[in-house]
Coordinates of C-alpha atoms in Angstrom, one line a residue:
M1 CA -9.4 -8.6 56.6
R2 CA -12.3 -6.3 55.9
K3 CA -10.1 -3.5 54.6
I4 CA -8.2 -5.8 52.2
I5 CA -11.3 -7.1 50.4
P6 CA -12.4 -3.6 49.1
L7 CA -8.8 -2.9 48.1
L8 CA -8.6 -6.2 46.1
V9 CA -11.9 -5.4 44.4
F10 CA -10.7 -1.9 43.6
L11 CA -7.4 -3.2 42.2
S12 CA -9.1 -5.9 40.1
L13 CA -11.6 -3.3 38.6
L14 CA -8.7 -1.0 37.9
G15 CA -6.8 -3.7 36.1
A16 CA -9.9 -4.7 34.1
C17 CA -10.2 -1.3 32.5
S18 CA -8.0 -0.8 29.4
S19 CA -8.1 1.5 26.5
I20 CA -7.2 -0.1 23.1
D21 CA -6.3 2.5 20.5
C22 CA -6.0 0.3 17.5
P23 CA -6.7 2.0 14.2
L24 CA -9.9 0.9 12.6
N25 CA -8.1 0.4 9.2
N26 CA -4.6 -0.8 9.9
T27 CA -3.7 -1.7 6.3
V28 CA -0.7 0.1 5.0
Y29 CA -1.2 1.3 1.4
A30 CA 1.1 3.0 -1.1
V31 CA -0.7 5.8 -3.0
Y32 CA 0.1 6.0 -6.8
T33 CA -1.2 9.1 -8.7
L34 CA -1.0 9.7 -12.4
S35 CA 0.9 12.8 -13.4
G36 CA 2.0 14.6 -16.6
E37 CA 0.0 14.8 -19.8
V38 CA -2.1 11.7 -19.1
Q39 CA -4.1 12.4 -16.0
S40 CA -6.6 9.5 -16.4
L41 CA -6.1 6.1 -18.2
P42 CA -8.8 5.5 -20.7
D43 CA -7.7 1.8 -21.0
T44 CA -8.7 -1.0 -18.7
L45 CA -6.0 -1.3 -16.0
T46 CA -5.2 -4.5 -14.1
I47 CA -2.4 -4.6 -11.6
S48 CA -0.8 -7.8 -10.3
T49 CA 2.2 -8.8 -8.3
K50 CA 4.6 -11.7 -7.8
R51 CA 4.6 -12.9 -4.3
H52 CA 7.9 -14.0 -2.7
D53 CA 6.7 -17.6 -2.8
G54 CA 6.6 -17.5 -6.6
R55 CA 2.8 -17.2 -7.0
D56 CA 1.1 -14.2 -8.4
T57 CA -2.0 -12.3 -7.2
I58 CA -4.2 -9.5 -8.6
L59 CA -4.2 -6.3 -6.6
L60 CA -6.5 -4.2 -8.8
N61 CA -8.8 -5.8 -11.4
R62 CA -10.0 -4.1 -14.6
V63 CA -10.3 -0.5 -13.5
V64 CA -11.3 2.1 -16.2
N65 CA -10.4 5.8 -16.1
A66 CA -7.9 5.4 -13.2
K67 CA -6.5 8.6 -11.9
D68 CA -4.9 7.1 -8.8
F69 CA -4.9 3.9 -6.8
K70 CA -3.8 2.5 -3.5
L71 CA -1.9 -0.8 -3.3
P72 CA -0.8 -2.8 -0.2
M73 CA 2.9 -3.5 0.2
S74 CA 4.5 -6.7 1.3
Y75 CA 5.7 -7.1 4.9
N76 CA 8.9 -9.0 4.0
G77 CA 11.4 -8.6 1.2
D78 CA 13.3 -5.5 0.2
Q79 CA 11.5 -5.1 -3.1
D80 CA 8.0 -5.2 -4.4
M81 CA 7.2 -5.7 -8.0
I82 CA 3.9 -4.7 -9.6
I83 CA 2.8 -5.5 -13.1
L84 CA 0.5 -3.0 -14.8
S85 CA -1.5 -4.5 -17.7
M86 CA -3.4 -2.0 -19.9
T87 CA -5.9 -3.2 -22.4
D88 CA -7.5 -0.8 -24.9
T89 CA -10.8 -1.0 -26.7
L90 CA -9.2 -3.1 -29.5
H91 CA -8.1 -5.7 -26.9
V92 CA -4.4 -4.8 -27.3
T93 CA -2.6 -5.3 -24.0
C94 CA 0.6 -3.4 -23.0
T95 CA 2.4 -4.4 -19.9
D96 CA 4.9 -2.4 -17.7
T97 CA 6.6 -3.5 -14.5
I98 CA 7.5 -1.2 -11.5
T99 CA 10.0 -2.5 -9.0
I100 CA 10.1 -0.6 -5.7
T101 CA 13.1 -0.9 -3.3
K102 CA 12.0 -0.3 0.3
T103 CA 12.6 -0.9 4.0
N104 CA 10.2 -2.7 6.3
D105 CA 9.9 -1.0 9.6
P106 CA 7.8 -2.7 12.3
H107 CA 5.2 -0.4 13.9
F108 CA 3.9 -1.1 17.4
E109 CA 0.6 0.3 18.6
S110 CA -0.4 -2.1 21.3
V111 CA -0.1 -5.8 22.2
D112 CA -3.8 -6.0 21.5
C113 CA -3.4 -4.7 17.9
A114 CA -2.4 -6.6 14.8
P115 CA 1.3 -6.3 13.8
V116 CA 1.9 -3.6 11.2
F117 CA 4.9 -2.6 9.0
F118 CA 5.5 0.9 7.7
H119 CA 7.8 1.3 4.8
T120 CA 10.4 3.7 3.5
L121 CA 10.7 3.9 -0.3
K122 CA 14.4 3.9 -1.3
G123 CA 14.2 3.6 -5.1
V124 CA 12.1 2.7 -8.1
N125 CA 12.9 1.0 -11.5
F126 CA 10.4 0.5 -14.3
T127 CA 10.0 -0.6 -17.9
T128 CA 9.1 2.0 -20.5
H129 CA 6.4 0.5 -22.8
T130 CA 3.7 2.9 -21.7
I131 CA 5.4 4.6 -18.7
S132 CA 7.8 7.4 -19.2
E133 CA 8.6 8.2 -15.5
V134 CA 7.9 7.0 -12.0
T135 CA 9.1 9.3 -9.1
I136 CA 8.9 9.0 -5.3
S137 CA 6.9 11.9 -3.8
K138 CA 6.6 10.8 -0.2
P139 CA 9.0 8.0 0.8
L140 CA 7.2 7.1 4.1
V141 CA 4.3 4.6 3.5
N142 CA 2.1 4.4 6.6
Y143 CA -1.6 4.7 7.4
E144 CA -1.8 8.1 5.6
T145 CA -3.6 7.6 2.3
T146 CA -4.4 11.2 1.4
E147 CA -0.9 12.0 0.2
T148 CA 0.8 10.5 -2.9
N149 CA 3.7 8.2 -2.4
L150 CA 4.6 7.7 -6.1
Y151 CA 3.8 9.7 -9.3
I152 CA 3.5 7.8 -12.5
V153 CA 3.8 9.6 -15.9
F154 CA 2.4 7.6 -18.8
K155 CA 3.3 8.3 -22.4
P156 CA 0.6 10.1 -24.4
R157 CA -1.2 7.9 -27.0
D158 CA -0.4 8.3 -30.6

């Protein structure tokens, strides 16, 4: 009996130790970078999206001189739609829509960590009021936010 008590204590202490390697920032962002002749938007940029329940939400509010931005992606649904509204100094607003087709891949770190989805970008469609091109640079969207996922080329101003 004396030998079993230290063994039980040792086993309970061993079971109490755990190492949780959850990332500090576990939000998955897609990185958009301006490319082409327009490297920075002089206009005020607001980006919103339509949720799958029909409501809309603002993702980026009234940014000036944007060169790049990071936006979260939805966990469900095969498409994300973002609406870019640019307002110039004369209060004229131009709106473009970018629709991204993607996959949602569950990513498991640990049972102690929050659930996360990585995404693989499959395609992109866009309107052409102020945008001339949108291209996929890095199709895998994960925790990495130093590399560009999508390049946006805006038309030069007249």
